Amino acid sequence: MKNRHVSLLLVGLSLLVLLDHDFKGANAGNSLQLSLFNAGFQRFVDELPIPPVIKPDSEDITITMKQFTGKLHRDLADTVQWGYNGVSPGPTIEVERGQHVRVHWKSELPTTHILAAPKGMDMGGGGEPLPDVRNVVHLHGALVTQTSKTDKLHDNDGWPDAWLVPGEEQIAEYGNDQSARLLWYHDHAMGETGRNVATGLAGMYIIRDEFERGLNLPSGKYEIPLLITAKGVDGNSALYYTPTLANEFYGNAMSVNGKLWPYLNVEPRKYRFRIVNASNARSYSMQLVDLENQSPAPPFYQIGTDSGFLENTVVLNDPADPKSPELTLAPAERADIIIDFSQYAGKTYILHNNYVDQADHQLPMPQLMQFRVGTTVSEPDTSSLPMKLRSIPRMDPTRADGTRQITLNQVDMPDGTPMLLLNGMGWKEEITEKPVLGTTEVWEIVNTTTDVHPFHIHLVEFQVLDRRPFDVDAFAKTGQINYTGPAVAPDANEMGWKDTVRTTGNAVTRIIMKFAPYAGYYVYHCHILEHEDMDMMRPFEIVAP
Ligand code: C2O
Ligand code: CU
Ligand code: CU
């Protein structure tokens, strides 16, 4: 079941592959943008907002994309943004497992985009120019049917080419037949995802179930969603986006739940945080730090990942263990963590980011938000911190029905612009990956670039098998994979079910999944939105046996 045409294609393409020519971050070029948040600009002056919650009590709900203005920060002027129901992040939709919901996603956006179109965006080529504003909504991590690539009234997965223009609507049915987890929804229009998400078009979606309730986790006001994203804000408090898709959008300001560098008052007790990295391109490695007194900070107890609970709770940032890992999240990855502040009354912590990207180091974002621990609890904390959550049997790659190789390539077009492709192909090329419904496959994601690409597949949840370095030059010449080191097991907090995985540079990352329960059309892509937009995204079809 290996794709033989792939290696052939690659030999042809290898002449074009320039491995040392990396995409570079988009911060350079505007010193005003760079300097806006320098010394003197006060952080931690806005309280963390909690997005409104929608718990649908009927099958049909309507959510409308709207333009709105709001303050990103106390010391900035109003900023024009786009949001679902006119807020950003959009409302957190909360459903019970199995609860059927039909969302009417309507666009009441203006017909002119609030962000300039970057160089490299597909504006329609030689044919009819594409409308400047086009949107489609994807619920990331959702188990949905997708039988058509054109029917906007039955577009459950949000087909990238089935975009709406203002005045139109997309109807999506979500069966929500999934165990408790945090999904998130965001724009997914082909070639436009990065620019659209940079306006604020993203929100969270929580599935609850009986099992979760049985765990007695911190809940209510002690369960806090955190949607982390980097924004680009210019000297007039207006949003900006990357001037060219060849530069990932790293922004110049950190936003959590729509405020820049907010603070959160917490009680000295346990909290549960539902975290999604909704950034276009930035990854984060997070830990709490007491900047003033250097006192030990509370650890993170990670109980869940993209697709629900882990098997065992993983301790991160353990103050007793200097080798304890931080919480790393690439774009689209989620973490469900518990922090117990009970021994830390009266302290103040920064949520610190230590991730160093190859490109975003031009403008590092070491601080995300602040936590201020109070001295009293408003009620006794009776919640639990379970160390064992559920059983997750490991899938056995030797019993898979087949293996597929997916290469991540950077190639230079004849005019010198870099393109990012999958198996040497872009979005518009015909479907080549057709897994059979009900079969299990291993995908070897062969990253021939030096960058980390967060690889995401719609519909399925997978297990990460391993990562293994290989000889990229030899692969470019021969199409053969020669491993140069041992396979490295996934991190402890990658041992659950996932829908997005960090594929590290010059390595093969192996994942395993069953293609079920629906046949139909889905997509897989890099979740760095500028990569996805040009053109590291491909359709696939799950075919009936
Ligand atoms: Cu958040 Cu196609 O994905
Ligand atoms: Cu998705
Ligand atoms: Cu990528």
XYZ file of C-alpha atoms and ligand atoms in Angstrom:
550
model
C 0.000 0.000 0.000
C 3.057 2.234 -0.123
C 2.697 5.080 -2.539
C 5.206 4.288 -5.186
C 4.475 7.364 -7.233
C 5.577 9.418 -4.273
C 9.212 8.416 -4.361
C 9.323 8.966 -8.104
C 7.851 12.404 -7.729
C 10.322 13.197 -5.022
C 13.336 12.302 -7.067
C 12.086 14.820 -9.599
C 11.368 17.403 -6.975
C 14.571 16.931 -5.074
C 16.376 19.201 -7.482
C 14.132 21.976 -6.305
C 14.323 21.280 -2.609
C 16.349 23.896 -0.825
C 16.711 22.621 2.659
C 18.652 25.545 4.018
C 16.183 28.117 2.761
C 13.776 28.390 5.655
C 10.608 30.347 5.866
C 11.359 33.313 8.078
C 9.200 35.061 10.635
C 7.088 38.020 9.695
C 8.104 40.510 12.319
C 10.861 42.311 10.509
C 10.035 45.311 8.419
C 7.940 47.475 10.685
C 9.826 48.999 13.564
C 6.673 50.665 14.858
C 5.060 47.291 15.218
C 8.133 45.940 16.941
C 8.452 48.809 19.376
C 4.810 49.179 20.391
C 5.117 46.770 23.278
C 8.566 47.758 24.482
C 9.446 49.074 27.928
C 6.782 51.312 29.364
C 3.900 49.290 28.007
C 2.213 47.737 30.995
C 1.369 44.082 31.061
C -1.045 42.305 33.364
C -3.481 45.200 33.719
C -6.535 43.545 32.141
C -8.379 40.730 33.831
C -8.582 37.502 31.838
C -11.966 37.447 30.088
C -13.941 34.207 29.986
C -15.701 33.790 26.631
C -19.507 33.487 26.796
C -20.797 29.908 26.971
C -23.512 28.471 24.729
C -25.130 25.262 25.963
C -27.517 24.483 23.118
C -30.967 23.518 24.401
C -32.370 22.973 20.938
C -30.951 21.138 17.962
C -30.438 24.224 15.843
C -28.312 27.143 16.836
C -27.066 30.066 14.790
C -23.665 31.609 15.136
C -22.908 34.678 13.102
C -19.513 35.938 12.008
C -19.438 39.663 12.619
C -17.115 42.600 12.658
C -16.812 44.320 16.040
C -14.560 46.699 17.893
C -13.071 46.032 21.280
C -10.098 46.877 23.410
C -7.296 44.351 23.329
C -5.627 46.128 26.221
C -6.346 48.938 28.677
C -3.799 51.262 27.081
C -4.774 50.700 23.454
C -7.560 52.272 21.430
C -10.449 50.194 20.105
C -9.422 47.517 17.621
C -11.569 46.351 14.723
C -11.795 42.554 14.864
C -13.864 39.699 13.513
C -15.496 37.170 15.755
C -18.166 34.494 15.941
C -21.246 36.217 17.367
C -19.148 39.372 17.424
C -16.741 38.249 20.154
C -13.235 36.850 20.035
C -12.661 34.169 21.062
C -16.130 33.127 19.938
C -18.575 31.647 22.423
C -17.493 28.389 24.043
C -20.005 25.801 22.880
C -20.616 23.158 25.504
C -22.427 19.918 24.708
C -23.048 16.532 26.228
C -21.622 13.468 24.512
C -24.066 12.289 21.837
C -26.057 15.524 21.886
C -26.852 16.341 18.295
C -26.357 19.971 17.297
C -26.840 21.682 13.948
C -24.986 24.958 13.733
C -25.989 27.568 11.179
C -22.746 29.428 10.645
C -23.734 32.725 9.057
C -21.500 35.395 7.662
C -22.462 38.992 8.250
C -18.932 40.167 7.667
C -18.218 43.119 5.388
C -17.087 42.357 1.846
C -13.699 43.985 2.376
C -11.163 42.262 4.585
C -9.787 44.162 7.571
C -6.298 42.779 6.911
C -4.281 43.370 3.756
C -3.942 40.299 1.556
C -0.423 38.932 1.917
C 1.794 38.310 -1.047
C 1.479 34.733 -2.166
C -2.225 34.421 -1.395
C -4.264 32.804 -4.125
C -6.420 35.637 -5.440
C -7.921 33.544 -8.193
C -4.957 33.425 -10.540
C -5.789 34.107 -14.157
C -9.516 33.434 -13.783
C -12.250 35.298 -11.929
C -10.770 37.067 -8.919
C -11.812 35.402 -5.679
C -13.956 37.417 -3.284
C -11.846 39.292 -0.731
C -13.892 37.887 2.160
C -14.607 34.175 2.175
C -15.057 31.941 5.171
C -15.784 28.393 6.174
C -15.894 26.973 9.686
C -14.164 23.780 10.776
C -14.663 22.168 14.170
C -11.196 20.865 14.878
C -11.217 17.333 16.266
C -14.871 16.650 15.488
C -16.237 13.318 14.333
C -18.469 14.323 11.424
C -19.632 13.039 8.065
C -18.431 14.861 4.969
C -20.006 13.431 1.856
C -19.659 16.407 -0.455
C -17.044 18.975 -1.317
C -19.503 21.585 -2.514
C -22.750 21.404 -0.523
C -22.614 24.329 1.897
C -25.882 23.299 3.499
C -24.384 19.962 4.539
C -20.820 21.036 5.156
C -20.105 19.442 8.504
C -16.336 19.391 8.349
C -15.911 22.773 6.674
C -14.546 21.963 3.245
C -11.803 24.542 2.491
C -13.137 25.331 -0.987
C -16.815 25.482 0.069
C -16.414 28.978 1.474
C -19.190 31.433 2.121
C -19.333 35.053 1.118
C -21.053 37.604 3.378
C -24.785 36.948 3.494
C -24.432 33.182 3.058
C -24.576 30.369 5.584
C -22.935 27.007 6.177
C -24.951 24.354 7.956
C -22.910 21.849 9.934
C -24.214 18.905 11.968
C -22.199 17.728 14.898
C -23.111 14.349 16.377
C -20.721 14.879 19.293
C -20.394 11.153 19.731
C -16.989 11.507 21.320
C -15.687 11.159 24.845
C -15.150 14.309 26.918
C -12.608 16.618 25.314
C -11.805 20.136 24.198
C -12.305 20.834 20.501
C -12.025 24.231 18.913
C -13.519 25.848 15.874
C -11.836 28.206 13.470
C -11.914 29.477 9.936
C -10.602 27.104 7.269
C -11.076 28.833 3.889
C -8.472 27.676 1.388
C -5.603 30.124 1.116
C -7.317 32.406 3.641
C -7.161 30.517 6.914
C -4.207 32.437 8.326
C -5.591 35.873 7.495
C -9.067 34.972 8.728
C -7.918 33.455 12.015
C -5.674 36.506 12.593
C -8.839 38.654 12.691
C -10.097 36.673 15.712
C -12.184 33.912 14.099
C -11.626 31.067 16.594
C -13.475 29.640 19.584
C -13.607 26.665 21.937
C -15.994 23.693 22.052
C -16.294 21.344 25.001
C -17.801 17.838 25.009
C -18.818 16.532 28.453
C -19.632 13.008 29.565
C -20.507 10.861 32.570
C -16.980 9.542 32.900
C -15.581 13.042 33.206
C -18.119 13.943 35.885
C -17.093 10.814 37.799
C -13.537 12.149 38.049
C -14.687 15.034 40.267
C -12.300 17.510 38.648
C -12.315 21.205 39.530
C -15.365 22.654 37.767
C -17.565 25.712 37.427
C -15.557 28.853 38.062
C -12.555 26.647 38.811
C -12.419 25.302 35.277
C -10.964 27.926 32.979
C -10.520 27.797 29.209
C -7.405 29.521 27.878
C -7.222 30.261 24.160
C -3.687 31.419 23.522
C -2.818 33.294 20.377
C -0.271 35.770 19.080
C -1.721 38.933 17.596
C -0.204 41.567 15.382
C -1.094 45.066 16.621
C 0.253 48.231 14.994
C 0.827 51.706 16.440
C -2.809 52.652 15.752
C -4.141 49.682 17.720
C -5.138 48.076 14.427
C -4.487 44.419 13.654
C -1.908 43.545 11.042
C -1.043 40.311 9.289
C 2.060 38.989 7.599
C 2.912 40.880 4.377
C 3.807 37.623 2.641
C 2.760 34.037 3.200
C 6.419 33.078 2.865
C 6.765 34.521 6.374
C 4.809 32.797 9.097
C 2.672 35.166 11.161
C 4.202 35.427 14.615
C 2.572 38.711 15.642
C 4.003 41.047 18.261
C 1.666 40.601 21.224
C 0.351 37.712 23.296
C -3.364 37.328 23.732
C -5.172 34.982 26.076
C -8.948 34.855 25.623
C -8.760 38.063 23.595
C -6.812 40.321 25.968
C -3.131 41.088 25.692
C -1.068 39.771 28.599
C -4.005 39.474 31.020
C -3.963 38.503 34.686
C -6.162 36.042 36.530
C -6.978 36.075 40.228
C -7.075 32.554 41.584
C -7.844 31.153 45.007
C -5.315 28.959 46.803
C -6.908 25.715 45.614
C -7.053 23.428 42.564
C -8.001 24.729 39.124
C -8.503 22.980 35.828
C -7.279 24.823 32.716
C -8.365 23.847 29.201
C -5.649 25.217 26.949
C -5.614 25.521 23.167
C -2.791 26.992 21.177
C -4.804 28.891 18.565
C -1.777 30.743 17.202
C -1.097 30.897 13.482
C 2.507 29.795 13.865
C 3.892 30.132 17.372
C 4.582 27.209 19.664
C 4.910 27.579 23.421
C 6.749 25.749 26.176
C 5.000 26.848 29.302
C 5.769 26.961 32.972
C 4.846 29.202 35.902
C 7.639 31.433 37.154
C 7.838 33.672 40.208
C 9.794 36.511 38.649
C 10.165 38.563 41.813
C 11.200 36.026 44.410
C 12.327 33.068 42.304
C 10.334 30.894 44.703
C 9.255 27.460 43.449
C 6.120 27.533 41.313
C 3.361 24.934 41.291
C 3.676 22.047 38.825
C 1.186 21.237 36.069
C -0.695 17.965 36.261
C -1.629 17.167 32.688
C -4.716 14.979 32.526
C -5.708 15.344 28.892
C -4.545 16.153 25.423
C -6.131 16.850 22.004
C -8.579 13.961 22.093
C -9.541 13.611 25.730
C -8.025 12.167 28.853
C -4.592 10.604 29.041
C -4.141 7.176 30.551
C -2.029 8.510 33.405
C -1.631 12.019 34.718
C 1.720 13.498 33.700
C 3.541 15.866 36.039
C 5.176 18.806 34.268
C 7.291 21.604 35.742
C 7.832 19.610 38.916
C 9.726 21.965 41.253
C 11.375 18.929 42.868
C 12.760 17.684 39.558
C 14.871 20.060 37.463
C 14.594 17.726 34.462
C 10.815 17.787 34.540
C 9.512 18.888 31.118
C 7.511 22.016 30.407
C 4.156 22.014 28.670
C 4.862 22.361 24.953
C 1.998 23.100 22.576
C 2.363 23.660 18.844
C -0.483 25.343 16.941
C -3.777 23.431 17.390
C -2.509 21.190 20.191
C -4.539 21.219 23.422
C -3.787 20.408 27.020
C -6.058 19.756 29.965
C -4.132 20.550 33.131
C -4.718 20.905 36.850
C -2.722 23.361 38.915
C -2.989 23.203 42.679
C -2.336 26.660 44.124
C -3.170 25.642 47.713
C 0.446 25.811 48.920
C 1.111 29.068 47.093
C -1.234 31.594 48.721
C -0.285 35.224 48.160
C 2.186 34.537 45.354
C 2.224 35.922 41.832
C 3.331 33.909 38.825
C 3.928 34.600 35.161
C 2.912 31.970 32.644
C 6.291 31.856 30.992
C 7.140 30.634 27.496
C 10.559 29.179 26.820
C 9.978 27.874 23.314
C 12.618 29.053 20.879
C 11.564 28.800 17.278
C 13.954 29.044 14.409
C 12.202 32.162 13.194
C 10.193 33.677 16.033
C 13.310 34.337 18.059
C 13.394 37.659 16.212
C 10.652 38.666 18.608
C 10.438 36.184 21.447
C 7.309 36.143 23.589
C 8.551 34.960 26.963
C 5.419 36.047 28.851
C 1.835 34.978 28.247
C -0.210 35.978 31.296
C -0.099 36.359 35.060
C -1.680 34.412 37.923
C -2.290 36.142 41.249
C -2.946 33.680 44.026
C -5.219 35.057 46.746
C -5.072 34.113 50.391
C -8.520 32.656 51.007
C -10.801 30.123 49.372
C -14.457 31.005 48.936
C -15.476 27.409 49.608
C -13.552 24.279 50.612
C -11.928 22.483 47.677
C -13.493 19.022 47.441
C -12.336 18.324 43.875
C -9.949 15.493 43.032
C -6.629 15.214 41.264
C -6.678 11.681 39.823
C -3.337 10.173 38.775
C -4.897 7.348 36.737
C -7.582 8.366 34.265
C -8.577 5.702 31.772
C -7.083 2.791 29.955
C -5.712 3.524 26.480
C -4.492 0.308 24.841
C -1.547 0.996 22.543
C -2.187 0.259 18.884
C 0.215 -2.259 17.370
C 1.893 -1.085 14.136
C 2.737 -4.654 13.130
C -0.973 -5.342 12.882
C -1.791 -2.340 10.693
C -3.385 -2.911 7.295
C -0.867 -0.688 5.559
C 1.721 2.035 5.752
C 1.712 5.319 3.922
C 4.519 7.800 3.560
C 3.702 11.488 3.622
C 6.632 13.787 2.961
C 6.752 17.402 4.042
C 8.652 19.355 1.421
C 9.728 22.903 0.921
C 10.301 23.689 -2.734
C 11.074 26.903 -4.539
C 8.822 27.942 -7.359
C 10.411 29.225 -10.564
C 9.869 32.828 -9.375
C 11.770 32.095 -6.183
C 8.836 31.964 -3.768
C 8.971 29.002 -1.454
C 6.041 26.582 -1.366
C 5.342 23.926 1.195
C 3.907 20.695 -0.107
C 2.859 17.239 0.990
C 4.282 14.410 -1.109
C 5.251 17.097 -3.590
C 1.630 18.044 -4.162
C -0.577 20.968 -3.266
C -4.236 21.323 -2.404
C -5.635 21.350 -5.914
C -4.049 18.140 -7.141
C -6.213 15.026 -7.305
C -6.790 12.886 -4.251
C -4.065 10.281 -3.862
C -4.672 9.052 -0.311
C -7.729 6.795 -0.145
C -7.695 4.724 3.023
C -10.394 2.076 3.190
C -13.095 2.581 5.806
C -12.412 0.524 8.905
C -8.734 -0.128 8.182
C -5.784 0.827 10.337
C -2.780 2.563 8.820
C 0.612 3.746 9.935
C 1.551 7.114 8.456
C 5.226 7.881 8.283
C 5.462 11.644 8.140
C 8.796 12.332 6.544
C 9.844 15.857 7.442
C 12.532 16.874 4.958
C 12.655 20.417 6.347
C 14.449 21.629 9.446
C 11.231 23.113 10.916
C 8.718 21.525 13.234
C 5.402 21.145 11.410
C 2.310 20.391 13.533
C 0.595 17.729 11.417
C -3.171 17.423 11.744
C -5.653 14.966 10.239
C -9.388 15.604 10.224
C -11.899 13.044 11.538
C -9.476 10.536 13.039
C -7.675 10.431 16.335
C -4.296 8.765 16.323
C -1.510 7.512 18.536
C 2.045 8.747 18.132
C 4.429 5.810 17.672
C 7.849 7.440 17.499
C 10.168 9.987 15.900
C 13.395 8.988 14.200
C 16.110 11.069 12.503
C 17.027 10.204 8.917
C 19.465 11.279 6.220
C 17.597 13.975 4.311
C 20.186 14.418 1.570
C 20.236 10.718 0.780
C 16.441 10.709 0.763
C 16.348 13.621 -1.696
C 18.644 11.717 -4.048
C 17.307 8.188 -3.778
C 13.906 8.335 -2.120
C 15.242 5.845 0.431
C 15.019 6.486 4.136
C 18.284 5.820 5.944
C 17.810 6.309 9.653
C 20.672 8.041 11.411
C 19.624 7.371 14.987
C 17.288 5.353 17.125
C 13.533 5.849 17.214
C 12.507 8.131 20.074
C 9.322 7.326 21.962
C 6.684 10.059 22.273
C 6.703 12.238 25.380
C 4.647 10.961 28.315
C 1.992 13.581 27.602
C 1.749 12.469 23.949
C 0.715 8.943 24.915
C -3.024 9.611 24.705
C -5.180 10.127 21.614
C -4.184 13.079 19.478
C -5.267 14.844 16.321
C -2.208 17.062 15.889
C 1.414 16.017 16.325
C 4.666 17.931 16.223
C 6.706 16.425 13.403
C 10.246 17.455 14.152
C 12.719 18.528 11.461
C 14.782 15.954 9.550
C 12.913 13.126 11.225
C 10.216 10.610 10.437
C 7.282 10.824 12.834
C 5.090 7.732 12.825
C 1.444 7.776 13.817
C -1.192 5.041 13.723
C -4.931 5.354 13.307
C -8.093 3.635 12.233
C -10.028 5.316 9.419
C -13.559 5.201 10.766
C -16.472 5.543 11.319
C -17.393 7.428 8.118
C -16.409 7.256 4.492
C -16.049 10.641 2.843
C -13.804 13.580 2.067
C -11.466 15.017 4.678
C -8.213 16.919 4.791
C -4.827 16.700 6.440
C -2.370 19.523 6.752
C 0.283 21.367 8.641
C -1.393 23.547 11.272
C 0.980 26.456 10.841
C -1.661 28.434 9.028
C 0.661 30.115 6.542
C 2.017 26.677 5.609
C -1.482 25.283 5.241
C -2.415 28.234 3.040
C 0.459 27.632 0.635
C 0.028 24.700 0.192
C 0.778 22.187 2.893
C -2.737 20.812 2.873
C -4.180 17.893 0.940
C -7.597 16.268 0.613
C -8.042 12.561 1.295
C -10.959 10.228 0.865
C -12.011 7.386 3.109
C -13.520 4.890 0.718
C -16.086 2.193 1.431
C -14.574 -1.296 1.352
Cu -7.679 23.034 13.080
Cu -7.962 21.467 9.406
O -7.816 22.246 11.247
Cu -9.220 19.824 12.104
Cu 4.289 23.589 8.574
